[in-house]
Amino acid sequence: MDEDIFRKLEERLGALHARQRLGIETDHEAQIFGQGLTFFHLENWISGRWIIRNVLKATGLYWRARRNAQRILIKYNEVWFKGLPPLFEDFTILHISDLHADMNKVAMKNLVKLLGGTQYDLCVLTGDYRGETFGPFQAALDGVAQLRAHLKEPIYAVLGNHDTIQMVPGLEAMGIRVLLNECETIVRGDQQIYLAGIDDAHFFRVDNIEKAALQIPHGEFSILLSHTPEIYRQAAHADFNLLLSGHTHGGQICLPGSIPIKLEAVLPRRMGAGAWQYHNMTGYTSVGAGSSVVPVRLNCPPEFTLHRLRRTVT
Amino acid sequence: MDEDIFRKLEERLGALHARQRLGIETDHEAQIFGQGLLSFHLENWYPIHSVIRNALKLTGLYWRGRRNTKCMLAKRNEVMFKELPPLFDGFTILHLSDMHVDMNEAAMQRLIELVGDMRYDLCVLTGDYRGKNFGPFEATLEGVARVRAHLKEPVYGVLGDHDTIQMVPGLEAMGIRMLLNECEVIVRGNRQIYLAGIDDAHYHKVDNIEKAASQIPYGEFSILLSHTPEIYRQAADADFNLLLSGHTHGGQICLPGSIPIVLDAVLPRLMGAGAWQYYNMAGYTSVGAGSSVVPVRFNCPPEITLHRLRSG
C-alpha cells in the first residue's frame, strides 16, 4: 500500500482505527465468507453473479432489469422535528447513496442530468462508491469525481462496506469531507445543528458512535450518517434525531410490491427502504443510486433523495 | 430502574454509553425477535425450551444431559509469547465463563470444589452471569457472590449478552472489577502488562475496543476480555496478544466428536471452542462453566480454564 496514504490515514484516524480498518481490508481481499454482521457475503461469490445473470436471461427479464437500474427516481422526504432550531426550518439535504460508480456508468450519467436544477443546503453521500468490495479503487474515484463536479458544497460522506479507506485522501481532495467517527457543526445564522458520521458498521465493524457523538451537547439537534441502518438501536439511544443511511439497496431485486428477497442486513424489514421511526429517532434508508453484484433492479428503482427538515410548533 | 444505579452507571461509563446500554436493554426485555448479530435469538423463543426438553426426554437423553452439566473439567492452556515480559513467565490466569449461576446451582457447587485448591495469579470472568437474558438479577448476584467467596483476588470481569449493566454496582461491591471498555495495568516487580475488557459485542453491540485500548502503549503485552470472540478481527488488528472469551458454550449440545449443532455466533468454527490463533493474536474460547436455554450438555462438558503464560 502507498506509504503516503497510510501516514495520512494514521494521522487522521489515530493509529488504532487505521490499523484495524486496513488490517481487516487486507484479510478481506476476495474473501467470500467473512465476519461482518452477516457471515456469507453474496457480493464476493462470483458464481452467484453468474446464476443471477443467467436466471434473469432465461426468464427474459435481464435487459429490462438492466434498464431499470438506470432509471433513477427523485424522492422527497419531509421530516418533522420538535427540536429543530427555527433557522433550520426548510433546511434541505441531498442524500445520495450506494453509487457503485464504476459499475453503473449509465445510471451515473442519468444521476448527473437529474441533479441539474436541484436546490439543497447540504449534500451527503452514505457510502459504497466502489462496485466491488475489493481490488482497485481508481475507477470508483474517477466516477465520484465526475458526479462531484455537479454537486454544490458543502458535501459530507461516510464509507461503506464496499469502500477501502485508502479512498479517503482522494475523496477529500475533491472537497468531500469524509466523517470517520467524527462530527461537524452546521451553522445557520447564530444557530447550529450537528452532523456526525461513522465508519462502516456492516462488514468492518469499525464504527464508533460514542467517539462521533462525543462533542454533541445533550439535547442538541443531531444527524448521523451511517452506511448501514443496522446500528439503529445504538444511534437512537445515543439521542440522534435523524439517521441517514443506505446499504440495503431496498433489496435491489424485489417481488412485485417492492418486497425484497434479501436485504443483506440484520434489520427489521420496515427499515429496509424509505422513511421509518424508532423511538425518538427518524430514519431513512435510501435504496441507492447504483446497483451491485449484478447491476440489475426489479421492482425497486434506484433513487436519490431530498430530505426537507421541518419544525413542529407545539 | 433504581435511580441510584443509574447515576452510578452514568458517572462510570459516561452518559452516552450508559444511555445506549440501558436503552437497548429496555427495548429487549421479553422481546423475542431482537437485533443483535443474529436476528433470531434462540434463547428467547420459549417453545424451543420445551421442544428441546421433550425431544431429549423422548429419546431418553434428558437426565444424562442434565448430569453432564455437572461433569466439569479443569482445562489447562499454555500459551507462548515472544512479547511477554520475562517476569510474567508462568503467570497463571483462572478463566471462568458463562456461569449462568441462577440456572446451574449444582454445576456451581462443583465449580467451587474445583477452584478451591487452584493456584493462579489473576482471575477473569468473561460474562453471562445470569441464566435468562432479561428479568430480575438478584438471584444471579447472590450466586456470583457464593462463587466469589472462593476466588482469590484480583478478579476482573466483563458483561455478556445475558447480563444487565444494572448488575455492575453489585458485582463491583463484591470486589470484581468490571472492565467496560476499560483497561487496567497488571504489575509484577518493575514490569507490567495490560488487561482490557469490552462491554457486550454480541447483542448490545456497545463494545468500544478503541476506547479500551487507548491507554495501551504500542507494542506492550496486552490481553483483551470479551464475552464473545466474534470481534476477533478487530481485536487482532488492535494488536492484542491474547483474547479470552466465552459465549459459544462450544455448542452445548454437540454431535459425537464435539461438533456443535449451533454456535449462536458469527464465527469460523475453529474459534468455537478452545485455543486458536489469528495472525499474531492467541485466542481462547471457553465452553463455559454453566449452561443455558435448557441446562443440558452433550459431547461438550463444561469447563474452567487455567491459562499459563510463557515467555519465549
Short mmCIF file of N, CA, C and O in Angstrom, two decimals, chain B residues 18-101:
data_model
loop_
_atom_site.label_atom_id
_atom_site.label_comp_id
_atom_site.label_asym_id
_atom_site.label_seq_id
_atom_site.Cartn_x
_atom_site.Cartn_y
_atom_site.Cartn_z
N ALA B 18 -23.91 4.70 28.89
CA ALA B 18 -24.97 4.30 29.84
C ALA B 18 -26.34 4.36 29.17
O ALA B 18 -27.14 3.43 29.28
N ARG B 19 -26.61 5.44 28.43
CA ARG B 19 -27.90 5.58 27.75
C ARG B 19 -28.09 4.49 26.71
O ARG B 19 -29.16 3.90 26.59
N GLN B 20 -27.05 4.22 25.93
CA GLN B 20 -27.15 3.20 24.88
C GLN B 20 -27.42 1.83 25.49
O GLN B 20 -28.35 1.13 25.10
N ARG B 21 -26.62 1.45 26.46
CA ARG B 21 -26.73 0.12 27.06
C ARG B 21 -28.11 -0.07 27.70
O ARG B 21 -28.81 -1.04 27.43
N LEU B 22 -28.49 0.91 28.51
CA LEU B 22 -29.78 0.78 29.21
C LEU B 22 -30.94 0.84 28.24
O LEU B 22 -31.94 0.13 28.39
N GLY B 23 -30.84 1.71 27.25
CA GLY B 23 -31.92 1.83 26.26
C GLY B 23 -32.12 0.52 25.51
O GLY B 23 -33.25 0.06 25.34
N ILE B 24 -31.03 -0.09 25.09
CA ILE B 24 -31.13 -1.34 24.33
C ILE B 24 -31.65 -2.45 25.23
O ILE B 24 -32.45 -3.28 24.82
N GLU B 25 -31.24 -2.45 26.50
CA GLU B 25 -31.76 -3.45 27.44
C GLU B 25 -33.27 -3.31 27.62
O GLU B 25 -34.00 -4.30 27.66
N THR B 26 -33.71 -2.06 27.73
CA THR B 26 -35.14 -1.82 27.93
C THR B 26 -35.94 -2.32 26.73
O THR B 26 -36.97 -2.98 26.87
N ASP B 27 -35.45 -2.01 25.54
CA ASP B 27 -36.13 -2.47 24.32
C ASP B 27 -36.21 -3.98 24.28
O ASP B 27 -37.14 -4.57 23.74
N HIS B 28 -35.18 -4.59 24.81
CA HIS B 28 -35.04 -6.03 24.65
C HIS B 28 -35.90 -6.85 25.58
O HIS B 28 -36.30 -7.97 25.24
N GLU B 29 -36.19 -6.29 26.74
CA GLU B 29 -36.91 -7.05 27.76
C GLU B 29 -38.05 -7.85 27.13
O GLU B 29 -38.98 -7.31 26.55
N ALA B 30 -37.95 -9.12 27.23
CA ALA B 30 -39.00 -10.02 26.77
C ALA B 30 -39.32 -9.93 25.29
O ALA B 30 -40.38 -10.35 24.85
N GLN B 31 -38.38 -9.43 24.52
CA GLN B 31 -38.60 -9.33 23.09
C GLN B 31 -38.05 -10.60 22.45
O GLN B 31 -36.94 -11.03 22.74
N ILE B 32 -38.80 -11.20 21.59
CA ILE B 32 -38.35 -12.48 21.05
C ILE B 32 -37.46 -12.30 19.84
O ILE B 32 -36.40 -12.88 19.74
N PHE B 33 -37.89 -11.47 18.93
CA PHE B 33 -37.06 -11.24 17.76
C PHE B 33 -36.29 -9.97 17.96
O PHE B 33 -36.83 -8.89 17.86
N GLY B 34 -35.03 -10.07 18.30
CA GLY B 34 -34.22 -8.89 18.58
C GLY B 34 -33.19 -8.72 17.51
O GLY B 34 -33.04 -9.57 16.64
N GLN B 35 -32.45 -7.63 17.58
CA GLN B 35 -31.49 -7.29 16.54
C GLN B 35 -30.10 -7.24 17.08
O GLN B 35 -29.60 -6.19 17.41
N GLY B 36 -29.44 -8.36 17.22
CA GLY B 36 -28.03 -8.36 17.58
C GLY B 36 -27.27 -8.77 16.36
O GLY B 36 -27.63 -8.41 15.25
N LEU B 37 -26.27 -9.58 16.54
CA LEU B 37 -25.55 -10.10 15.39
C LEU B 37 -26.41 -11.13 14.67
O LEU B 37 -26.18 -11.45 13.53
N LEU B 38 -27.40 -11.65 15.37
CA LEU B 38 -28.33 -12.60 14.75
C LEU B 38 -29.72 -12.03 14.97
O LEU B 38 -30.00 -11.48 16.01
N SER B 39 -30.60 -12.14 13.99
CA SER B 39 -31.91 -11.52 14.20
C SER B 39 -32.82 -12.47 14.97
O SER B 39 -33.79 -12.07 15.56
N PHE B 40 -32.49 -13.74 15.00
CA PHE B 40 -33.32 -14.67 15.74
C PHE B 40 -32.54 -15.16 16.95
O PHE B 40 -31.43 -15.66 16.81
N HIS B 41 -33.07 -14.98 18.11
CA HIS B 41 -32.35 -15.37 19.31
C HIS B 41 -33.03 -16.57 19.95
O HIS B 41 -34.06 -16.44 20.60
N LEU B 42 -32.42 -17.71 19.75
CA LEU B 42 -32.95 -18.98 20.22
C LEU B 42 -33.38 -18.91 21.69
O LEU B 42 -34.42 -19.42 22.07
N GLU B 43 -32.55 -18.23 22.50
CA GLU B 43 -32.79 -18.28 23.93
C GLU B 43 -34.06 -17.52 24.35
O GLU B 43 -34.50 -17.63 25.47
N ASN B 44 -34.64 -16.73 23.44
CA ASN B 44 -35.87 -16.02 23.79
C ASN B 44 -37.11 -16.70 23.25
O ASN B 44 -38.22 -16.21 23.44
N TRP B 45 -36.94 -17.75 22.55
CA TRP B 45 -38.10 -18.37 21.93
C TRP B 45 -38.56 -19.51 22.84
O TRP B 45 -38.00 -20.60 22.83
N TYR B 46 -39.56 -19.22 23.63
CA TYR B 46 -39.92 -20.16 24.70
C TYR B 46 -40.29 -21.55 24.27
O TYR B 46 -39.84 -22.51 24.87
N PRO B 47 -41.12 -21.70 23.23
CA PRO B 47 -41.47 -23.07 22.86
C PRO B 47 -40.24 -23.94 22.62
O PRO B 47 -40.26 -25.14 22.88
N ILE B 48 -39.13 -23.32 22.17
CA ILE B 48 -37.93 -24.11 21.87
C ILE B 48 -37.41 -24.78 23.14
O ILE B 48 -36.89 -25.89 23.08
N HIS B 49 -37.60 -24.13 24.29
CA HIS B 49 -37.13 -24.75 25.53
C HIS B 49 -37.83 -26.08 25.75
O HIS B 49 -37.20 -27.09 26.03
N SER B 50 -39.16 -26.06 25.60
CA SER B 50 -39.88 -27.30 25.84
C SER B 50 -39.69 -28.29 24.69
O SER B 50 -39.68 -29.49 24.91
N VAL B 51 -39.47 -27.77 23.49
CA VAL B 51 -39.19 -28.67 22.36
C VAL B 51 -37.90 -29.45 22.64
O VAL B 51 -37.87 -30.68 22.54
N ILE B 52 -36.85 -28.71 23.04
CA ILE B 52 -35.57 -29.39 23.32
C ILE B 52 -35.75 -30.36 24.48
O ILE B 52 -35.33 -31.52 24.41
N ARG B 53 -36.40 -29.86 25.55
CA ARG B 53 -36.55 -30.69 26.75
C ARG B 53 -37.31 -31.97 26.41
O ARG B 53 -36.89 -33.07 26.78
N ASN B 54 -38.43 -31.83 25.68
CA ASN B 54 -39.26 -33.01 25.41
C ASN B 54 -38.63 -33.96 24.39
O ASN B 54 -38.76 -35.17 24.53
N ALA B 55 -37.91 -33.38 23.43
CA ALA B 55 -37.22 -34.25 22.48
C ALA B 55 -36.18 -35.10 23.20
O ALA B 55 -36.03 -36.29 22.94
N LEU B 56 -35.50 -34.47 24.16
CA LEU B 56 -34.48 -35.21 24.91
C LEU B 56 -35.11 -36.25 25.82
O LEU B 56 -34.60 -37.35 25.99
N LYS B 57 -36.28 -35.89 26.41
CA LYS B 57 -36.96 -36.85 27.29
C LYS B 57 -37.43 -38.06 26.49
O LYS B 57 -37.28 -39.20 26.93
N LEU B 58 -37.98 -37.78 25.31
CA LEU B 58 -38.48 -38.87 24.46
C LEU B 58 -37.37 -39.82 24.05
O LEU B 58 -37.57 -41.03 23.98
N THR B 59 -36.20 -39.26 23.78
CA THR B 59 -35.09 -40.11 23.34
C THR B 59 -34.33 -40.66 24.55
O THR B 59 -33.30 -41.34 24.39
N GLY B 60 -34.79 -40.35 25.74
CA GLY B 60 -34.17 -40.89 26.95
C GLY B 60 -32.83 -40.26 27.29
O GLY B 60 -32.07 -40.78 28.10
N LEU B 61 -32.55 -39.10 26.67
CA LEU B 61 -31.23 -38.49 26.88
C LEU B 61 -31.24 -37.37 27.92
O LEU B 61 -30.20 -36.89 28.33
N TYR B 62 -32.45 -36.96 28.32
CA TYR B 62 -32.57 -35.75 29.14
C TYR B 62 -31.73 -35.80 30.42
O TYR B 62 -30.94 -34.91 30.69
N TRP B 63 -31.91 -36.88 31.20
CA TRP B 63 -31.24 -36.90 32.50
C TRP B 63 -29.73 -37.06 32.36
O TRP B 63 -28.97 -36.52 33.16
N ARG B 64 -29.32 -37.76 31.30
CA ARG B 64 -27.89 -37.83 31.05
C ARG B 64 -27.34 -36.44 30.70
O ARG B 64 -26.29 -36.03 31.19
N GLY B 65 -28.11 -35.72 29.89
CA GLY B 65 -27.72 -34.36 29.53
C GLY B 65 -27.65 -33.45 30.75
O GLY B 65 -26.76 -32.61 30.86
N ARG B 66 -28.58 -33.63 31.67
CA ARG B 66 -28.57 -32.85 32.91
C ARG B 66 -27.33 -33.18 33.74
O ARG B 66 -26.67 -32.29 34.26
N ARG B 67 -27.05 -34.48 33.87
CA ARG B 67 -25.87 -34.89 34.65
C ARG B 67 -24.59 -34.36 34.03
O ARG B 67 -23.67 -33.96 34.74
N ASN B 68 -24.54 -34.33 32.70
CA ASN B 68 -23.33 -33.84 32.01
C ASN B 68 -22.97 -32.41 32.42
O ASN B 68 -21.80 -32.04 32.36
N THR B 69 -23.97 -31.62 32.78
CA THR B 69 -23.67 -30.22 33.12
C THR B 69 -22.88 -30.11 34.42
O THR B 69 -22.36 -29.05 34.74
N LYS B 70 -22.84 -31.20 35.19
CA LYS B 70 -22.08 -31.16 36.45
C LYS B 70 -20.68 -31.76 36.29
O LYS B 70 -19.86 -31.64 37.19
N CYS B 71 -20.45 -32.41 35.15
CA CYS B 71 -19.14 -33.06 34.95
C CYS B 71 -18.15 -32.03 34.43
O CYS B 71 -17.77 -32.03 33.26
N MET B 72 -17.75 -31.13 35.33
CA MET B 72 -16.94 -30.00 34.89
C MET B 72 -15.47 -30.36 34.79
O MET B 72 -14.94 -31.05 35.65
N LEU B 73 -14.83 -29.92 33.73
CA LEU B 73 -13.42 -30.18 33.53
C LEU B 73 -12.60 -28.96 33.91
O LEU B 73 -13.02 -27.83 33.71
N ALA B 74 -11.42 -29.21 34.48
CA ALA B 74 -10.44 -28.13 34.68
C ALA B 74 -9.45 -28.25 33.54
O ALA B 74 -8.67 -29.19 33.49
N LYS B 75 -9.51 -27.31 32.59
CA LYS B 75 -8.62 -27.40 31.43
C LYS B 75 -7.40 -26.53 31.65
O LYS B 75 -7.46 -25.51 32.34
N ARG B 76 -6.31 -26.94 31.07
CA ARG B 76 -5.07 -26.17 31.15
C ARG B 76 -4.65 -25.75 29.74
O ARG B 76 -4.70 -26.56 28.82
N ASN B 77 -4.28 -24.52 29.62
CA ASN B 77 -3.90 -23.98 28.32
C ASN B 77 -2.60 -23.19 28.47
O ASN B 77 -2.56 -22.21 29.20
N GLU B 78 -1.55 -23.69 27.83
CA GLU B 78 -0.27 -23.00 27.94
C GLU B 78 -0.05 -22.19 26.66
O GLU B 78 -0.21 -22.73 25.56
N VAL B 79 0.25 -20.93 26.79
CA VAL B 79 0.42 -20.08 25.59
C VAL B 79 1.77 -19.38 25.63
O VAL B 79 2.14 -18.79 26.64
N MET B 80 2.50 -19.51 24.51
CA MET B 80 3.83 -18.91 24.40
C MET B 80 3.75 -17.56 23.70
O MET B 80 3.05 -17.43 22.70
N PHE B 81 4.47 -16.59 24.25
CA PHE B 81 4.50 -15.27 23.61
C PHE B 81 5.93 -14.74 23.59
O PHE B 81 6.62 -14.79 24.60
N LYS B 82 6.30 -14.21 22.44
CA LYS B 82 7.61 -13.55 22.34
C LYS B 82 7.61 -12.23 23.12
O LYS B 82 8.60 -11.84 23.68
N GLU B 83 6.43 -11.59 23.12
CA GLU B 83 6.36 -10.22 23.66
C GLU B 83 6.16 -10.18 25.17
O GLU B 83 6.16 -9.11 25.76
N LEU B 84 5.95 -11.35 25.80
CA LEU B 84 5.65 -11.35 27.23
C LEU B 84 6.89 -10.97 28.04
O LEU B 84 7.94 -11.58 27.86
N PRO B 85 6.76 -9.98 28.94
CA PRO B 85 7.93 -9.64 29.77
C PRO B 85 8.35 -10.88 30.57
O PRO B 85 7.50 -11.57 31.13
N PRO B 86 9.68 -11.17 30.64
CA PRO B 86 10.15 -12.40 31.31
C PRO B 86 9.63 -12.56 32.75
O PRO B 86 9.39 -13.68 33.19
N LEU B 87 9.43 -11.45 33.45
CA LEU B 87 8.92 -11.55 34.82
C LEU B 87 7.53 -12.19 34.87
O LEU B 87 7.10 -12.68 35.90
N PHE B 88 6.82 -12.17 33.76
CA PHE B 88 5.47 -12.75 33.73
C PHE B 88 5.48 -14.20 33.25
O PHE B 88 4.43 -14.80 33.07
N ASP B 89 6.67 -14.76 33.06
CA ASP B 89 6.76 -16.16 32.65
C ASP B 89 6.13 -17.01 33.75
O ASP B 89 6.46 -16.87 34.93
N GLY B 90 5.17 -17.86 33.38
CA GLY B 90 4.48 -18.70 34.35
C GLY B 90 3.26 -18.04 34.98
O GLY B 90 2.56 -18.66 35.80
N PHE B 91 2.97 -16.82 34.59
CA PHE B 91 1.80 -16.10 35.10
C PHE B 91 0.53 -16.90 34.74
O PHE B 91 0.35 -17.31 33.60
N THR B 92 -0.30 -17.14 35.74
CA THR B 92 -1.44 -18.04 35.52
C THR B 92 -2.76 -17.31 35.74
O THR B 92 -2.94 -16.57 36.71
N ILE B 93 -3.66 -17.51 34.78
CA ILE B 93 -4.96 -16.84 34.81
C ILE B 93 -6.06 -17.89 34.93
O ILE B 93 -6.15 -18.80 34.11
N LEU B 94 -6.89 -17.76 35.96
CA LEU B 94 -8.08 -18.62 36.06
C LEU B 94 -9.20 -17.94 35.29
O LEU B 94 -9.52 -16.78 35.54
N HIS B 95 -9.78 -18.66 34.36
CA HIS B 95 -10.76 -18.09 33.44
C HIS B 95 -12.10 -18.83 33.62
O HIS B 95 -12.19 -20.01 33.30
N LEU B 96 -13.10 -18.11 34.12
CA LEU B 96 -14.44 -18.69 34.27
C LEU B 96 -15.37 -17.95 33.32
O LEU B 96 -15.31 -16.73 33.20
N SER B 97 -16.24 -18.69 32.66
CA SER B 97 -17.13 -18.03 31.69
C SER B 97 -18.53 -18.61 31.76
O SER B 97 -18.74 -19.73 32.24
N ASP B 98 -19.48 -17.86 31.30
CA ASP B 98 -20.86 -18.34 31.11
C ASP B 98 -21.37 -19.19 32.27
O ASP B 98 -21.80 -20.32 32.08
N MET B 99 -21.34 -18.61 33.46
CA MET B 99 -21.75 -19.38 34.63
C MET B 99 -23.27 -19.52 34.72
O MET B 99 -23.76 -20.49 35.28
N HIS B 100 -24.01 -18.55 34.19
CA HIS B 100 -25.47 -18.61 34.27
C HIS B 100 -25.86 -19.14 35.67
O HIS B 100 -26.62 -20.11 35.77
N VAL B 101 -25.33 -18.52 36.70
CA VAL B 101 -25.34 -19.09 38.05
C VAL B 101 -26.71 -19.50 38.56
O VAL B 101 -26.85 -20.54 39.20
#
